[in-house]
Short mmCIF file of N, CA and C in Angstrom, two decimals:
data_model
loop_
_atom_site.label_atom_id
_atom_site.label_comp_id
_atom_site.label_asym_id
_atom_site.label_seq_id
_atom_site.Cartn_x
_atom_site.Cartn_y
_atom_site.Cartn_z
N MET A 1 0.85 -1.17 0.00
CA MET A 1 0.00 0.00 0.00
C MET A 1 0.90 1.23 0.00
N SER A 2 0.78 2.03 -1.01
CA SER A 2 1.67 3.17 -1.16
C SER A 2 1.42 4.25 -0.13
N HIS A 3 0.23 4.30 0.46
CA HIS A 3 -0.07 5.36 1.42
C HIS A 3 0.32 4.97 2.85
N VAL A 4 0.87 3.78 3.04
CA VAL A 4 1.35 3.37 4.36
C VAL A 4 2.87 3.46 4.35
N THR A 5 3.41 4.26 5.25
CA THR A 5 4.86 4.42 5.33
C THR A 5 5.32 4.04 6.73
N ALA A 6 6.62 4.08 6.93
CA ALA A 6 7.18 3.74 8.24
C ALA A 6 6.73 4.72 9.31
N THR A 7 6.38 5.94 8.91
CA THR A 7 5.96 6.94 9.89
C THR A 7 4.45 7.06 10.00
N SER A 8 3.70 6.25 9.26
CA SER A 8 2.24 6.28 9.34
C SER A 8 1.79 5.79 10.70
N PRO A 9 0.67 6.32 11.20
CA PRO A 9 0.15 5.80 12.48
C PRO A 9 -0.27 4.35 12.33
N ARG A 10 -0.14 3.63 13.41
CA ARG A 10 -0.54 2.22 13.45
C ARG A 10 -1.51 2.02 14.61
N ALA A 11 -2.56 1.29 14.33
CA ALA A 11 -3.55 1.01 15.37
C ALA A 11 -3.09 -0.19 16.19
N ARG A 12 -3.56 -0.25 17.43
CA ARG A 12 -3.37 -1.48 18.21
C ARG A 12 -4.33 -2.53 17.65
N VAL A 13 -4.02 -3.80 17.85
CA VAL A 13 -4.83 -4.88 17.29
C VAL A 13 -5.14 -5.89 18.38
N THR A 14 -6.40 -6.24 18.54
CA THR A 14 -6.80 -7.22 19.54
C THR A 14 -6.59 -8.65 19.02
N ASP A 15 -6.51 -9.59 19.96
CA ASP A 15 -6.43 -11.01 19.58
C ASP A 15 -7.67 -11.43 18.80
N HIS A 16 -8.81 -10.85 19.15
CA HIS A 16 -10.05 -11.18 18.46
C HIS A 16 -9.96 -10.82 16.98
N ALA A 17 -9.39 -9.64 16.68
CA ALA A 17 -9.25 -9.23 15.28
C ALA A 17 -8.31 -10.16 14.53
N VAL A 18 -7.22 -10.56 15.17
CA VAL A 18 -6.27 -11.50 14.55
C VAL A 18 -6.97 -12.82 14.26
N ARG A 19 -7.73 -13.30 15.23
CA ARG A 19 -8.46 -14.57 15.06
C ARG A 19 -9.43 -14.47 13.89
N ARG A 20 -10.22 -13.40 13.85
CA ARG A 20 -11.23 -13.25 12.79
C ARG A 20 -10.57 -13.13 11.41
N TYR A 21 -9.44 -12.43 11.33
CA TYR A 21 -8.73 -12.33 10.06
C TYR A 21 -8.29 -13.72 9.61
N CYS A 22 -7.73 -14.49 10.52
CA CYS A 22 -7.27 -15.84 10.18
C CYS A 22 -8.43 -16.73 9.75
N GLU A 23 -9.56 -16.59 10.42
CA GLU A 23 -10.73 -17.40 10.08
C GLU A 23 -11.33 -16.97 8.75
N ARG A 24 -11.50 -15.67 8.58
CA ARG A 24 -12.27 -15.17 7.45
C ARG A 24 -11.46 -14.93 6.19
N TYR A 25 -10.16 -14.73 6.33
CA TYR A 25 -9.35 -14.50 5.13
C TYR A 25 -8.40 -15.66 4.85
N LEU A 26 -7.79 -16.19 5.89
CA LEU A 26 -6.82 -17.26 5.69
C LEU A 26 -7.44 -18.65 5.74
N GLY A 27 -8.71 -18.73 6.14
CA GLY A 27 -9.42 -20.01 6.12
C GLY A 27 -9.19 -20.90 7.33
N ALA A 28 -8.68 -20.34 8.43
CA ALA A 28 -8.47 -21.13 9.64
C ALA A 28 -9.83 -21.57 10.20
N VAL A 29 -9.86 -22.77 10.74
CA VAL A 29 -11.09 -23.30 11.35
C VAL A 29 -10.82 -23.49 12.83
N LEU A 30 -11.58 -22.74 13.66
CA LEU A 30 -11.43 -22.83 15.11
C LEU A 30 -12.78 -23.10 15.73
N ASP A 31 -12.77 -23.82 16.84
CA ASP A 31 -13.99 -24.07 17.59
C ASP A 31 -14.40 -22.77 18.27
N GLU A 32 -15.66 -22.41 18.15
CA GLU A 32 -16.15 -21.15 18.73
C GLU A 32 -16.09 -21.16 20.26
N THR A 33 -15.97 -22.33 20.88
CA THR A 33 -15.89 -22.37 22.33
C THR A 33 -14.51 -21.97 22.85
N VAL A 34 -13.51 -21.94 21.97
CA VAL A 34 -12.15 -21.53 22.36
C VAL A 34 -12.10 -20.02 22.38
N ASP A 35 -11.65 -19.44 23.51
CA ASP A 35 -11.58 -17.98 23.58
C ASP A 35 -10.40 -17.48 22.74
N ASP A 36 -10.39 -16.17 22.50
CA ASP A 36 -9.41 -15.57 21.59
C ASP A 36 -7.97 -15.77 22.06
N GLN A 37 -7.74 -15.63 23.36
CA GLN A 37 -6.39 -15.76 23.89
C GLN A 37 -5.86 -17.19 23.69
N ARG A 38 -6.70 -18.18 23.90
CA ARG A 38 -6.28 -19.57 23.72
C ARG A 38 -6.21 -19.96 22.24
N ALA A 39 -6.84 -19.17 21.39
CA ALA A 39 -6.81 -19.47 19.95
C ALA A 39 -5.46 -19.12 19.34
N MET A 40 -4.72 -18.18 19.94
CA MET A 40 -3.45 -17.74 19.36
C MET A 40 -2.44 -18.89 19.21
N PRO A 41 -2.19 -19.70 20.26
CA PRO A 41 -1.25 -20.83 20.06
C PRO A 41 -1.75 -21.84 19.03
N VAL A 42 -3.06 -22.03 18.96
CA VAL A 42 -3.62 -22.97 17.99
C VAL A 42 -3.35 -22.47 16.57
N LEU A 43 -3.52 -21.17 16.36
CA LEU A 43 -3.26 -20.59 15.04
C LEU A 43 -1.78 -20.65 14.68
N ARG A 44 -0.92 -20.38 15.67
CA ARG A 44 0.53 -20.48 15.44
C ARG A 44 0.92 -21.90 15.03
N LYS A 45 0.36 -22.86 15.76
CA LYS A 45 0.67 -24.27 15.49
C LYS A 45 0.18 -24.68 14.10
N ALA A 46 -0.89 -24.04 13.64
CA ALA A 46 -1.43 -24.33 12.30
C ALA A 46 -0.59 -23.68 11.20
N GLY A 47 0.42 -22.89 11.60
CA GLY A 47 1.32 -22.31 10.61
C GLY A 47 1.01 -20.89 10.20
N HIS A 48 0.13 -20.21 10.90
CA HIS A 48 -0.20 -18.83 10.56
C HIS A 48 0.80 -17.88 11.21
N ASP A 49 1.29 -16.91 10.46
CA ASP A 49 2.23 -15.92 10.96
C ASP A 49 1.43 -14.79 11.62
N LEU A 50 1.22 -14.91 12.92
CA LEU A 50 0.36 -13.96 13.63
C LEU A 50 0.98 -12.58 13.72
N ALA A 51 2.31 -12.49 13.76
CA ALA A 51 2.96 -11.18 13.79
C ALA A 51 2.69 -10.43 12.48
N GLN A 52 2.73 -11.15 11.38
CA GLN A 52 2.46 -10.52 10.08
C GLN A 52 0.99 -10.09 9.99
N VAL A 53 0.09 -10.94 10.48
CA VAL A 53 -1.34 -10.60 10.48
C VAL A 53 -1.58 -9.37 11.34
N ARG A 54 -0.99 -9.34 12.52
CA ARG A 54 -1.16 -8.21 13.44
C ARG A 54 -0.61 -6.92 12.81
N ALA A 55 0.55 -7.02 12.15
CA ALA A 55 1.15 -5.85 11.50
C ALA A 55 0.27 -5.35 10.36
N ARG A 56 -0.30 -6.28 9.59
CA ARG A 56 -1.18 -5.89 8.48
C ARG A 56 -2.41 -5.16 9.00
N LEU A 57 -3.02 -5.70 10.03
CA LEU A 57 -4.21 -5.06 10.60
C LEU A 57 -3.87 -3.72 11.24
N ALA A 58 -2.69 -3.61 11.85
CA ALA A 58 -2.27 -2.34 12.44
C ALA A 58 -2.11 -1.28 11.37
N ASP A 59 -1.56 -1.67 10.21
CA ASP A 59 -1.42 -0.72 9.10
C ASP A 59 -2.78 -0.29 8.56
N VAL A 60 -3.68 -1.25 8.39
CA VAL A 60 -5.02 -0.92 7.87
C VAL A 60 -5.75 0.00 8.83
N GLY A 61 -5.69 -0.29 10.12
CA GLY A 61 -6.31 0.59 11.11
C GLY A 61 -5.65 1.95 11.14
N GLY A 62 -4.35 1.99 10.87
CA GLY A 62 -3.62 3.25 10.84
C GLY A 62 -4.06 4.17 9.73
N VAL A 63 -4.56 3.60 8.63
CA VAL A 63 -5.06 4.42 7.53
C VAL A 63 -6.22 5.28 8.01
N LEU A 64 -7.11 4.71 8.79
CA LEU A 64 -8.24 5.45 9.34
C LEU A 64 -7.74 6.53 10.30
N MET A 65 -6.76 6.17 11.12
CA MET A 65 -6.22 7.13 12.09
C MET A 65 -5.48 8.27 11.39
N ALA A 66 -4.82 7.97 10.28
CA ALA A 66 -4.11 9.02 9.53
C ALA A 66 -5.09 10.04 8.96
N ALA A 67 -6.33 9.60 8.73
CA ALA A 67 -7.36 10.51 8.23
C ALA A 67 -7.99 11.32 9.36
N GLY A 68 -7.50 11.14 10.59
CA GLY A 68 -7.99 11.92 11.71
C GLY A 68 -9.14 11.27 12.47
N HIS A 69 -9.43 10.03 12.18
CA HIS A 69 -10.52 9.32 12.87
C HIS A 69 -9.93 8.23 13.75
N HIS A 70 -10.58 7.97 14.86
CA HIS A 70 -10.12 6.90 15.75
C HIS A 70 -11.15 5.79 15.88
N THR A 71 -12.31 6.01 15.30
CA THR A 71 -13.38 5.01 15.33
C THR A 71 -14.04 4.98 13.96
N GLY A 72 -14.28 3.77 13.46
CA GLY A 72 -14.95 3.63 12.17
C GLY A 72 -14.57 2.33 11.50
N ASN A 73 -14.95 2.23 10.25
CA ASN A 73 -14.65 1.05 9.45
C ASN A 73 -13.75 1.44 8.29
N VAL A 74 -12.89 0.53 7.89
CA VAL A 74 -12.04 0.74 6.73
C VAL A 74 -11.96 -0.59 5.98
N VAL A 75 -11.93 -0.52 4.67
CA VAL A 75 -11.84 -1.74 3.86
C VAL A 75 -10.39 -2.01 3.54
N ALA A 76 -9.97 -3.24 3.78
CA ALA A 76 -8.59 -3.65 3.52
C ALA A 76 -8.51 -4.25 2.12
N PHE A 77 -7.58 -3.75 1.33
CA PHE A 77 -7.34 -4.31 -0.01
C PHE A 77 -5.98 -4.98 0.01
N PRO A 78 -5.74 -6.08 -0.64
CA PRO A 78 -6.60 -6.76 -1.61
C PRO A 78 -7.58 -7.73 -0.97
N GLU A 79 -7.62 -7.80 0.35
CA GLU A 79 -8.50 -8.76 1.02
C GLU A 79 -9.98 -8.47 0.81
N ALA A 80 -10.32 -7.20 0.57
CA ALA A 80 -11.71 -6.76 0.42
C ALA A 80 -12.53 -7.12 1.66
N MET A 81 -11.94 -6.91 2.83
CA MET A 81 -12.63 -7.16 4.08
C MET A 81 -12.75 -5.86 4.86
N LYS A 82 -13.84 -5.73 5.58
CA LYS A 82 -14.05 -4.54 6.38
C LYS A 82 -13.43 -4.74 7.76
N VAL A 83 -12.63 -3.77 8.18
CA VAL A 83 -11.96 -3.81 9.48
C VAL A 83 -12.60 -2.75 10.36
N ARG A 84 -13.01 -3.13 11.56
CA ARG A 84 -13.65 -2.19 12.48
C ARG A 84 -12.63 -1.70 13.50
N VAL A 85 -12.54 -0.37 13.61
CA VAL A 85 -11.60 0.27 14.54
C VAL A 85 -12.43 1.04 15.57
N ALA A 86 -12.09 0.87 16.85
CA ALA A 86 -12.77 1.59 17.93
C ALA A 86 -11.70 2.20 18.83
N ASP A 87 -11.70 3.51 18.95
CA ASP A 87 -10.74 4.23 19.79
C ASP A 87 -9.29 3.86 19.47
N GLY A 88 -8.98 3.76 18.19
CA GLY A 88 -7.61 3.47 17.77
C GLY A 88 -7.19 2.03 17.90
N VAL A 89 -8.15 1.13 18.11
CA VAL A 89 -7.85 -0.30 18.27
C VAL A 89 -8.66 -1.08 17.25
N VAL A 90 -7.99 -1.93 16.47
CA VAL A 90 -8.70 -2.81 15.54
C VAL A 90 -9.35 -3.90 16.38
N VAL A 91 -10.69 -3.93 16.37
CA VAL A 91 -11.40 -4.84 17.26
C VAL A 91 -11.93 -6.08 16.56
N THR A 92 -12.20 -6.00 15.26
CA THR A 92 -12.67 -7.19 14.55
C THR A 92 -12.50 -7.01 13.06
N VAL A 93 -12.59 -8.12 12.36
CA VAL A 93 -12.59 -8.15 10.91
C VAL A 93 -13.92 -8.78 10.50
N LEU A 94 -14.69 -8.04 9.72
CA LEU A 94 -16.01 -8.52 9.33
C LEU A 94 -15.91 -9.41 8.10
N ALA A 95 -16.81 -10.36 8.02
CA ALA A 95 -16.82 -11.29 6.88
C ALA A 95 -17.15 -10.54 5.60
N ARG A 96 -16.60 -11.05 4.52
CA ARG A 96 -16.92 -10.46 3.23
C ARG A 96 -18.40 -10.66 2.95
N VAL A 97 -19.02 -9.64 2.44
CA VAL A 97 -20.44 -9.73 2.12
C VAL A 97 -20.57 -9.52 0.62
N SER A 98 -21.09 -10.51 -0.05
CA SER A 98 -21.31 -10.35 -1.48
C SER A 98 -22.73 -9.85 -1.69
N LYS A 99 -22.95 -9.26 -2.82
CA LYS A 99 -24.28 -8.77 -3.12
C LYS A 99 -25.24 -9.95 -3.25
N PRO A 100 -26.42 -9.83 -2.66
CA PRO A 100 -27.40 -10.90 -2.84
C PRO A 100 -27.89 -10.92 -4.29
N PRO A 101 -28.30 -12.06 -4.78
CA PRO A 101 -28.80 -12.09 -6.15
C PRO A 101 -30.00 -11.18 -6.31
N ALA A 102 -30.11 -10.60 -7.46
CA ALA A 102 -31.20 -9.66 -7.72
C ALA A 102 -32.55 -10.35 -7.78
N GLY A 103 -32.54 -11.64 -7.88
CA GLY A 103 -33.78 -12.39 -7.98
C GLY A 103 -33.72 -13.33 -9.16
N PRO A 104 -34.73 -14.13 -9.33
CA PRO A 104 -34.70 -15.07 -10.44
C PRO A 104 -34.76 -14.32 -11.77
N ALA A 105 -34.02 -14.83 -12.72
CA ALA A 105 -34.02 -14.20 -14.04
C ALA A 105 -35.35 -14.48 -14.73
N SER A 106 -35.84 -13.49 -15.42
CA SER A 106 -37.08 -13.69 -16.16
C SER A 106 -36.75 -13.72 -17.65
N GLN A 107 -37.56 -14.41 -18.40
CA GLN A 107 -37.33 -14.49 -19.83
C GLN A 107 -37.62 -13.15 -20.47
N VAL A 108 -36.88 -12.89 -21.52
CA VAL A 108 -37.11 -11.66 -22.28
C VAL A 108 -38.40 -11.84 -23.06
N PRO A 109 -39.31 -10.87 -22.98
CA PRO A 109 -40.56 -11.03 -23.71
C PRO A 109 -40.31 -11.03 -25.23
N ALA A 110 -41.12 -11.81 -25.91
CA ALA A 110 -41.00 -11.87 -27.37
C ALA A 110 -41.37 -10.52 -27.97
N ARG A 111 -40.70 -10.17 -29.04
CA ARG A 111 -41.01 -8.91 -29.71
C ARG A 111 -41.34 -9.22 -31.16
N PRO A 112 -42.09 -8.37 -31.77
CA PRO A 112 -42.43 -8.62 -33.17
C PRO A 112 -41.18 -8.53 -34.05
N ARG A 113 -41.07 -9.42 -34.99
CA ARG A 113 -39.92 -9.45 -35.90
C ARG A 113 -40.24 -8.65 -37.16
N THR A 114 -39.20 -8.07 -37.71
CA THR A 114 -39.38 -7.33 -38.96
C THR A 114 -39.13 -8.27 -40.13
N VAL A 115 -39.45 -7.80 -41.29
CA VAL A 115 -39.25 -8.58 -42.51
C VAL A 115 -37.77 -8.90 -42.68
N LEU A 116 -36.91 -7.97 -42.35
CA LEU A 116 -35.47 -8.18 -42.51
C LEU A 116 -34.97 -9.28 -41.58
N GLU A 117 -35.45 -9.33 -40.36
CA GLU A 117 -35.02 -10.35 -39.40
C GLU A 117 -35.53 -11.74 -39.75
N LEU A 118 -36.67 -11.80 -40.42
CA LEU A 118 -37.25 -13.09 -40.78
C LEU A 118 -36.61 -13.70 -42.02
N GLY A 119 -35.80 -12.92 -42.72
CA GLY A 119 -35.12 -13.42 -43.91
C GLY A 119 -36.01 -13.49 -45.13
N VAL A 120 -37.08 -12.76 -45.11
CA VAL A 120 -37.99 -12.75 -46.26
C VAL A 120 -37.51 -11.68 -47.23
N THR A 121 -37.40 -12.05 -48.47
CA THR A 121 -37.00 -11.06 -49.48
C THR A 121 -38.24 -10.56 -50.19
N PRO A 122 -38.30 -9.28 -50.46
CA PRO A 122 -39.50 -8.74 -51.11
C PRO A 122 -39.61 -9.10 -52.57
#
């Protein structure tokens, strides 16, 4: 991200946000009964680089803070995920939401054909 530099502000990141990023973007599968703090060793053991995830989320949250806001949502690219920041802390990563289908497709109504379309020569 070209707008993130070494001097850009960085948000703090909760374990919950790291867990949700791993689940929703990296595809980690965790039992919901495991709390966030106990999930960290499980994610490490599964091979996820939690320091890199935490740094990425801190940078994304910092973009919001650089704009002068400490609370709000920001979309992370290329992940296309919404990151929620509260008081300068990344608190969660929301699941990607795709547009719902517009509804069942309907057939195009028949229209009258012209002589040219029917292939009739005069």
